[in-house]
Short mmCIF file of C-alpha atoms in Angstrom, two decimals:
data_model
loop_
_atom_site.label_atom_id
_atom_site.label_comp_id
_atom_site.label_asym_id
_atom_site.label_seq_id
_atom_site.Cartn_x
_atom_site.Cartn_y
_atom_site.Cartn_z
CA MET V 1 -128.43 15.65 101.63
CA ALA V 2 -125.83 14.67 99.04
CA PRO V 3 -122.20 14.94 100.24
CA ASN V 4 -121.24 17.26 97.38
CA SER V 5 -124.04 19.64 98.38
CA ILE V 6 -122.54 19.82 101.86
CA THR V 7 -119.11 20.59 100.38
CA GLY V 8 -120.59 23.20 98.05
CA LEU V 9 -122.48 24.97 100.84
CA GLY V 10 -119.30 25.19 102.87
CA PHE V 11 -117.43 26.65 99.91
CA LEU V 12 -120.15 29.26 99.39
CA CYS V 13 -119.45 30.53 102.91
CA VAL V 14 -115.88 31.33 101.85
CA VAL V 15 -117.11 32.96 98.63
CA PHE V 16 -119.40 35.16 100.75
CA ASN V 17 -116.38 36.11 102.89
CA LEU V 18 -114.45 37.08 99.76
CA LEU V 19 -117.32 39.23 98.47
CA THR V 20 -117.48 40.93 101.87
CA MET V 21 -113.79 41.76 101.68
CA PHE V 22 -114.12 43.06 98.14
CA TYR V 23 -116.89 45.42 99.30
CA PHE V 24 -114.69 47.03 101.97
CA ALA V 25 -111.21 46.42 100.48
CA PRO V 26 -111.37 45.66 96.76
CA ASP V 27 -107.58 45.96 96.48
CA MET V 28 -106.84 44.00 99.70
CA THR V 29 -105.24 47.04 101.36
CA ALA V 30 -108.05 48.74 103.32
CA VAL V 31 -109.04 47.51 106.77
CA CYS V 32 -112.42 45.80 107.00
CA PRO V 33 -114.79 46.24 109.98
CA SER V 34 -114.16 43.97 112.95
CA TRP V 35 -117.35 42.01 112.31
CA ALA V 36 -116.10 41.16 108.81
CA TYR V 37 -112.99 39.44 110.18
CA PHE V 38 -115.15 37.63 112.68
CA SER V 39 -117.32 36.41 109.78
CA PHE V 40 -114.14 35.26 107.97
CA ALA V 41 -113.35 33.04 110.97
CA ILE V 42 -116.88 31.62 111.03
CA GLY V 43 -116.88 31.06 107.27
CA LEU V 44 -113.59 29.16 107.28
CA PHE V 45 -114.58 27.11 110.34
CA VAL V 46 -117.90 26.19 108.69
CA TYR V 47 -116.04 25.26 105.49
CA GLN V 48 -113.61 23.02 107.37
CA SER V 49 -116.49 21.39 109.25
CA MET V 50 -118.46 20.79 106.07
CA ASP V 51 -115.30 19.44 104.43
CA ALA V 52 -115.08 16.83 107.20
CA ILE V 53 -118.79 16.06 107.36
CA ASP V 54 -119.17 15.35 103.63
CA GLY V 55 -117.01 12.22 103.88
CA LYS V 56 -119.01 10.87 106.81
CA GLN V 57 -122.24 11.62 104.94
CA ALA V 58 -120.92 9.81 101.86
CA ARG V 59 -120.17 6.68 103.89
CA ARG V 60 -123.50 6.89 105.71
CA THR V 61 -125.47 7.17 102.46
CA GLY V 62 -123.30 4.75 100.48
CA THR V 63 -122.35 7.44 97.94
CA SER V 64 -118.56 7.40 98.34
CA GLY V 65 -116.70 7.45 95.04
CA PRO V 66 -114.31 9.29 92.72
CA LEU V 67 -116.76 12.14 92.12
CA GLY V 68 -116.71 13.06 95.80
CA GLU V 69 -112.92 12.98 95.92
CA LEU V 70 -112.66 15.14 92.80
CA PHE V 71 -115.27 17.65 93.99
CA ASP V 72 -113.77 17.84 97.48
CA HIS V 73 -110.21 18.43 96.25
CA GLY V 74 -111.43 20.89 93.64
CA CYS V 75 -113.13 23.07 96.26
CA ASP V 76 -110.08 22.80 98.53
CA ALA V 77 -107.80 23.95 95.70
CA LEU V 78 -109.96 27.01 94.97
CA ASN V 79 -110.40 27.77 98.66
CA THR V 80 -106.62 27.89 99.01
CA THR V 81 -106.35 31.05 96.91
CA LEU V 82 -109.46 32.66 98.40
CA GLU V 83 -108.14 32.24 101.93
CA VAL V 84 -104.73 33.61 100.94
CA ILE V 85 -106.45 36.78 99.70
CA LEU V 86 -108.54 37.06 102.88
CA ALA V 87 -105.57 36.37 105.15
CA ALA V 88 -103.39 38.86 103.25
CA ASN V 89 -105.97 41.53 104.00
CA ALA V 90 -106.27 40.53 107.66
CA LEU V 91 -102.47 40.55 108.04
CA GLN V 92 -102.25 43.87 106.17
CA LEU V 93 -99.83 42.44 103.63
CA GLY V 94 -101.69 44.33 100.92
CA GLN V 95 -100.51 44.19 97.34
CA SER V 96 -96.90 43.21 97.92
CA TRP V 97 -94.30 40.53 97.32
CA TRP V 98 -95.21 39.16 100.75
CA SER V 99 -98.71 38.35 99.47
CA VAL V 100 -97.18 36.72 96.40
CA LEU V 101 -94.89 34.65 98.64
CA SER V 102 -97.79 33.58 100.86
CA HIS V 103 -99.70 32.49 97.76
CA LEU V 104 -96.73 30.50 96.46
CA VAL V 105 -96.13 28.79 99.82
CA THR V 106 -99.79 27.81 100.22
CA LEU V 107 -100.20 26.52 96.66
CA GLY V 108 -96.89 24.70 96.96
CA ASN V 109 -98.07 22.82 100.04
CA PHE V 110 -101.32 21.82 98.34
CA TYR V 111 -99.57 20.74 95.14
CA LEU V 112 -97.12 18.60 97.12
CA SER V 113 -99.93 16.85 98.99
CA THR V 114 -101.78 16.07 95.74
CA TRP V 115 -98.57 14.92 94.02
CA GLU V 116 -97.82 12.73 97.03
CA GLU V 117 -101.33 11.22 97.01
CA TYR V 118 -101.08 10.45 93.29
CA HIS V 119 -97.90 8.40 93.72
CA THR V 120 -98.62 6.80 97.11
CA GLY V 121 -102.38 6.35 96.93
CA THR V 122 -102.64 7.90 100.41
CA LEU V 123 -103.38 11.43 101.56
CA TYR V 124 -100.85 11.93 104.35
CA LEU V 125 -101.44 14.54 107.02
CA SER V 126 -98.24 15.53 108.79
CA ALA V 127 -97.93 16.53 112.43
CA PHE V 128 -98.63 20.06 111.22
CA SER V 129 -101.01 19.93 108.26
CA GLY V 130 -102.78 22.64 106.31
CA PRO V 131 -106.27 21.07 106.35
CA VAL V 132 -106.28 20.83 110.16
CA GLU V 133 -103.72 22.85 112.13
CA GLY V 134 -103.22 25.33 109.29
CA ILE V 135 -106.93 26.18 109.10
CA ILE V 136 -107.19 26.45 112.89
CA ILE V 137 -104.31 28.96 112.87
CA ILE V 138 -106.00 31.01 110.13
CA VAL V 139 -109.28 30.99 112.08
CA LEU V 140 -107.40 32.25 115.14
CA LEU V 141 -105.71 34.87 112.96
CA TYR V 142 -109.10 36.22 111.88
CA LEU V 143 -110.39 36.25 115.47
CA ILE V 144 -107.30 38.09 116.72
CA THR V 145 -107.69 40.62 113.91
CA ALA V 146 -111.37 41.09 114.79
CA PHE V 147 -110.64 41.81 118.46
CA ALA V 148 -107.20 43.49 118.34
CA GLY V 149 -107.37 45.22 114.95
CA ALA V 150 -105.46 44.61 111.73
CA GLN V 151 -102.76 47.15 112.70
CA LEU V 152 -101.50 44.62 115.26
CA TRP V 153 -99.77 42.64 112.52
CA LEU V 154 -97.70 45.67 111.47
CA GLN V 155 -95.92 45.76 114.82
CA THR V 156 -92.57 44.02 115.24
CA ILE V 157 -91.89 41.01 117.42
CA ARG V 158 -89.50 42.97 119.63
CA SER V 159 -91.96 45.82 120.17
CA ILE V 160 -94.71 43.37 121.12
CA LEU V 161 -92.37 41.74 123.64
CA GLY V 162 -91.17 45.12 124.88
CA LEU V 163 -87.51 44.33 124.24
CA ALA V 164 -84.98 47.15 124.37
CA PRO V 165 -82.16 47.30 121.78
CA GLY V 166 -79.42 44.82 122.63
CA VAL V 167 -81.69 42.61 124.77
CA LEU V 168 -82.04 39.09 123.37
CA PRO V 169 -80.51 40.13 120.03
CA PHE V 170 -81.28 36.74 118.46
CA ILE V 171 -84.97 37.70 118.35
CA PRO V 172 -85.49 39.45 114.99
CA ASP V 173 -86.97 42.92 114.71
CA MET V 174 -89.49 41.59 112.18
CA GLN V 175 -93.10 42.56 111.59
CA LEU V 176 -95.58 39.97 112.86
CA ASN V 177 -97.23 39.57 109.44
CA HIS V 178 -93.86 38.95 107.78
CA PHE V 179 -92.91 36.47 110.48
CA PHE V 180 -96.18 34.62 109.87
CA ILE V 181 -95.33 34.14 106.19
CA ALA V 182 -91.74 33.13 106.99
CA PHE V 183 -93.11 30.51 109.39
CA GLY V 184 -95.26 29.12 106.58
CA ALA V 185 -92.25 28.98 104.26
CA VAL V 186 -90.33 26.93 106.83
CA GLY V 187 -93.32 24.58 107.06
CA LEU V 188 -93.21 24.17 103.28
CA GLY V 189 -89.60 23.02 103.56
CA GLY V 190 -90.58 20.35 106.06
CA ASN V 191 -93.49 19.20 103.90
CA ILE V 192 -91.23 18.96 100.84
CA LEU V 193 -88.90 16.61 102.71
CA THR V 194 -91.74 14.48 104.10
CA ALA V 195 -93.58 14.20 100.77
CA PHE V 196 -90.33 13.32 99.00
CA GLN V 197 -89.63 10.52 101.50
CA HIS V 198 -93.14 9.06 101.13
CA VAL V 199 -93.03 9.09 97.33
CA VAL V 200 -89.52 7.60 97.15
CA LYS V 201 -90.56 4.79 99.50
CA ALA V 202 -93.76 4.09 97.56
CA ARG V 203 -91.93 3.96 94.23
CA ARG V 204 -89.20 1.70 95.57
CA ASP V 205 -91.74 -0.63 97.17
CA LYS V 206 -93.31 -1.00 93.72
CA LYS V 207 -89.88 -1.50 92.11
CA GLN V 208 -90.38 1.69 90.08
CA SER V 209 -87.95 4.46 89.19
CA VAL V 210 -88.13 7.64 91.27
CA GLY V 211 -87.24 9.91 88.34
CA PRO V 212 -90.63 9.96 86.59
CA ALA V 213 -92.33 10.80 89.89
CA LEU V 214 -89.98 13.72 90.54
CA ALA V 215 -90.80 15.00 87.06
CA GLY V 216 -94.26 15.75 88.42
CA LEU V 217 -92.78 18.62 90.43
CA VAL V 218 -91.48 20.33 87.29
CA PRO V 219 -94.83 21.90 86.27
CA PHE V 220 -95.28 23.73 89.59
CA VAL V 221 -91.65 24.82 89.85
CA GLY V 222 -91.57 25.83 86.18
CA MET V 223 -94.79 27.84 86.28
CA SER V 224 -93.68 29.50 89.54
CA LEU V 225 -90.51 30.69 87.82
CA VAL V 226 -92.49 31.89 84.81
CA ALA V 227 -94.86 33.77 87.12
CA TYR V 228 -91.93 35.37 88.93
CA SER V 229 -90.34 36.47 85.67
CA TRP V 230 -93.57 38.19 84.64
CA LEU V 231 -94.07 39.94 87.98
CA ASN V 232 -90.41 40.95 88.16
CA ALA V 233 -90.62 42.54 84.71
CA SER V 234 -94.01 44.18 85.46
CA PRO V 235 -93.88 45.05 89.17
CA TYR V 236 -96.90 47.36 88.87
CA ILE V 237 -99.05 44.20 88.67
CA ILE V 238 -98.10 43.53 92.29
CA THR V 239 -98.82 47.05 93.50
CA GLU V 240 -101.96 47.71 91.44
CA HIS V 241 -103.53 44.52 90.07
CA LEU V 242 -102.55 41.70 92.42
CA VAL V 243 -106.12 40.52 93.08
CA PRO V 244 -106.95 39.50 89.47
CA TRP V 245 -103.44 38.03 89.22
CA MET V 246 -103.97 35.82 92.27
CA LEU V 247 -107.44 34.78 91.11
CA TYR V 248 -106.05 33.86 87.67
CA VAL V 249 -103.20 31.81 89.12
CA GLY V 250 -105.57 30.26 91.66
CA LEU V 251 -108.01 29.11 88.98
CA SER V 252 -105.17 27.74 86.87
CA PHE V 253 -103.90 25.90 89.93
CA GLY V 254 -107.38 24.53 90.60
CA TYR V 255 -107.47 23.23 87.04
CA THR V 256 -104.09 21.55 87.58
CA VAL V 257 -105.24 19.87 90.80
CA GLY V 258 -108.40 18.71 89.02
CA LEU V 259 -106.30 17.09 86.31
CA MET V 260 -104.09 15.44 88.95
CA ILE V 261 -107.03 14.00 90.92
CA THR V 262 -108.75 12.84 87.73
CA ALA V 263 -105.54 11.10 86.67
CA HIS V 264 -105.27 9.56 90.13
CA VAL V 265 -108.77 8.09 90.27
CA THR V 266 -108.69 6.91 86.64
CA HIS V 267 -105.10 5.59 86.80
CA GLN V 268 -103.90 7.84 84.00
CA PRO V 269 -100.40 9.32 83.50
CA PHE V 270 -99.51 12.30 85.68
CA PRO V 271 -100.55 15.56 83.94
CA LEU V 272 -97.59 17.80 83.21
CA PHE V 273 -99.38 20.75 81.61
CA ASN V 274 -102.75 22.41 81.24
CA ILE V 275 -103.95 24.98 78.74
CA SER V 276 -104.70 27.69 81.31
CA PHE V 277 -100.96 28.28 81.80
CA LEU V 278 -100.45 29.31 78.17
CA PRO V 279 -101.50 32.95 78.86
CA LEU V 280 -99.04 33.00 81.78
CA ILE V 281 -96.18 32.00 79.52
CA PHE V 282 -97.15 34.52 76.85
CA GLY V 283 -97.51 37.30 79.44
CA ALA V 284 -94.07 36.54 80.86
CA VAL V 285 -92.49 36.51 77.40
CA ASN V 286 -94.11 39.83 76.49
CA ALA V 287 -93.02 41.48 79.76
CA ASN V 288 -89.41 40.37 79.30
CA LEU V 289 -89.00 41.34 75.63
CA PRO V 290 -87.31 44.67 76.49
CA ALA V 291 -84.52 42.71 78.20
CA LEU V 292 -83.81 41.23 74.78
CA GLY V 293 -83.83 44.63 73.11
CA VAL V 294 -87.31 44.14 71.63
CA ASP V 295 -90.39 46.28 72.28
CA ARG V 296 -93.29 44.72 74.11
CA ILE V 297 -96.18 43.47 72.00
CA PHE V 298 -98.49 45.40 74.33
CA GLY V 299 -97.70 47.96 77.02
CA HIS V 300 -98.76 48.41 80.63
CA HIS V 301 -102.32 49.61 79.95
CA GLN V 302 -103.01 46.78 77.55
CA GLU V 303 -101.27 44.37 79.93
CA ASN V 304 -103.91 45.12 82.57
CA ILE V 305 -106.63 44.24 80.07
CA TYR V 306 -104.67 41.13 79.12
CA LEU V 307 -104.47 40.10 82.79
CA TRP V 308 -108.24 40.25 83.18
CA SER V 309 -108.54 38.29 79.92
CA CYS V 310 -106.25 35.64 81.44
CA LEU V 311 -108.61 35.38 84.41
CA ALA V 312 -111.64 34.99 82.14
CA PHE V 313 -109.86 32.41 79.98
CA SER V 314 -108.77 30.39 83.01
CA ALA V 315 -112.27 30.48 84.50
CA ALA V 316 -113.79 29.29 81.21
CA ALA V 317 -111.19 26.53 80.76
CA TYR V 318 -111.62 25.28 84.32
CA ALA V 319 -115.43 25.41 84.13
CA HIS V 320 -115.38 23.46 80.85
CA PHE V 321 -113.12 20.83 82.38
CA ALA V 322 -115.11 20.54 85.61
CA VAL V 323 -118.51 20.28 83.92
CA ASN V 324 -117.33 17.66 81.44
CA VAL V 325 -115.60 15.50 84.05
CA VAL V 326 -118.52 15.69 86.48
CA ASN V 327 -121.00 14.80 83.72
CA ASP V 328 -118.86 11.90 82.52
CA ILE V 329 -118.51 10.46 86.03
CA CYS V 330 -122.22 10.91 86.74
CA ASP V 331 -123.16 9.17 83.47
CA TYR V 332 -120.72 6.32 84.05
CA PHE V 333 -121.85 5.57 87.61
CA ASP V 334 -125.50 6.55 87.03
CA ILE V 335 -125.45 9.13 89.82
CA TRP V 336 -126.23 12.80 90.33
CA CYS V 337 -123.75 15.36 91.61
CA PHE V 338 -125.79 17.35 94.12
CA THR V 339 -128.59 14.94 94.97
CA ILE V 340 -128.68 11.23 95.85
CA LYS V 341 -130.15 9.34 92.90
CA HIS V 342 -130.06 5.89 94.49
CA PRO V 343 -130.70 6.10 98.25
CA LYS V 344 -128.99 3.45 100.35
CA LYS V 345 -131.38 0.67 101.27
CA SER V 346 -131.95 0.06 104.96
CA GLU V 347 -130.49 -3.19 106.25
#
């Protein structure tokens, strides 16, 4: 079996999990049956296993190459958003700023790792990394939810520990689901520092300026601020239409990661923009026009339609990019994407 087929099959398990959640909780707020959360754990574990096996299969069949790296990272980037949606439901974060924060933290970690790999040529995995320890924690989260119920995450740390008021006051009276996201945010801070150190060292070893490398962080930071400005001006998106929003941003992020990996394997300049973020900028500008004393170009009802249009546009743009890049690489190396065209000869 071709390595990319293994990766694709693993990713389909996560897609099946997402469809299951949409059936029971289309807005992320309802509680799914226990067996559904158990299936989420199995799906993510299978995906992680397939994600590890595909590399071994590529080396065994002699099919390692840039296409595998691009396909693998592309699936990982998309899976990031899908798992955030699933985990937000399991943690009962619902449609809230906490779900938005969890999405930002997760995408930020992935972006940093890809940015770091572009400039260092190495994919570093820290002592606590998302692809390993992070996924194991999410799998455990799903299993705990399946056995203990999703309402567990709405309890506070102090109530779980049975602490009376005034006892161990340094322990916060914080919901478990909120603590989980705060823990992830702290991890992002550590990863920022580590990635920065690796990139600075790599640039200095090559006698290159650090400034141009740091400019690669501007797109993510800039688009995050633009996204916040839109959500802050149209808070009903968070409470009513967060799922299409997260899918739109996730697809746009996947497109960005695809551009970064393509630039990495082809030794091209770091990509600082992609077309799928144009609707984000326009949506943010429209939502903030009243702050300038100008009426919105379209109101709330039309904004919902516009949001779904953003999702469709991003999906089309990403699909166009992915198909063209995959076809170009396959033509150049005379290979196929999902089957092995030239089997490795036995020695």
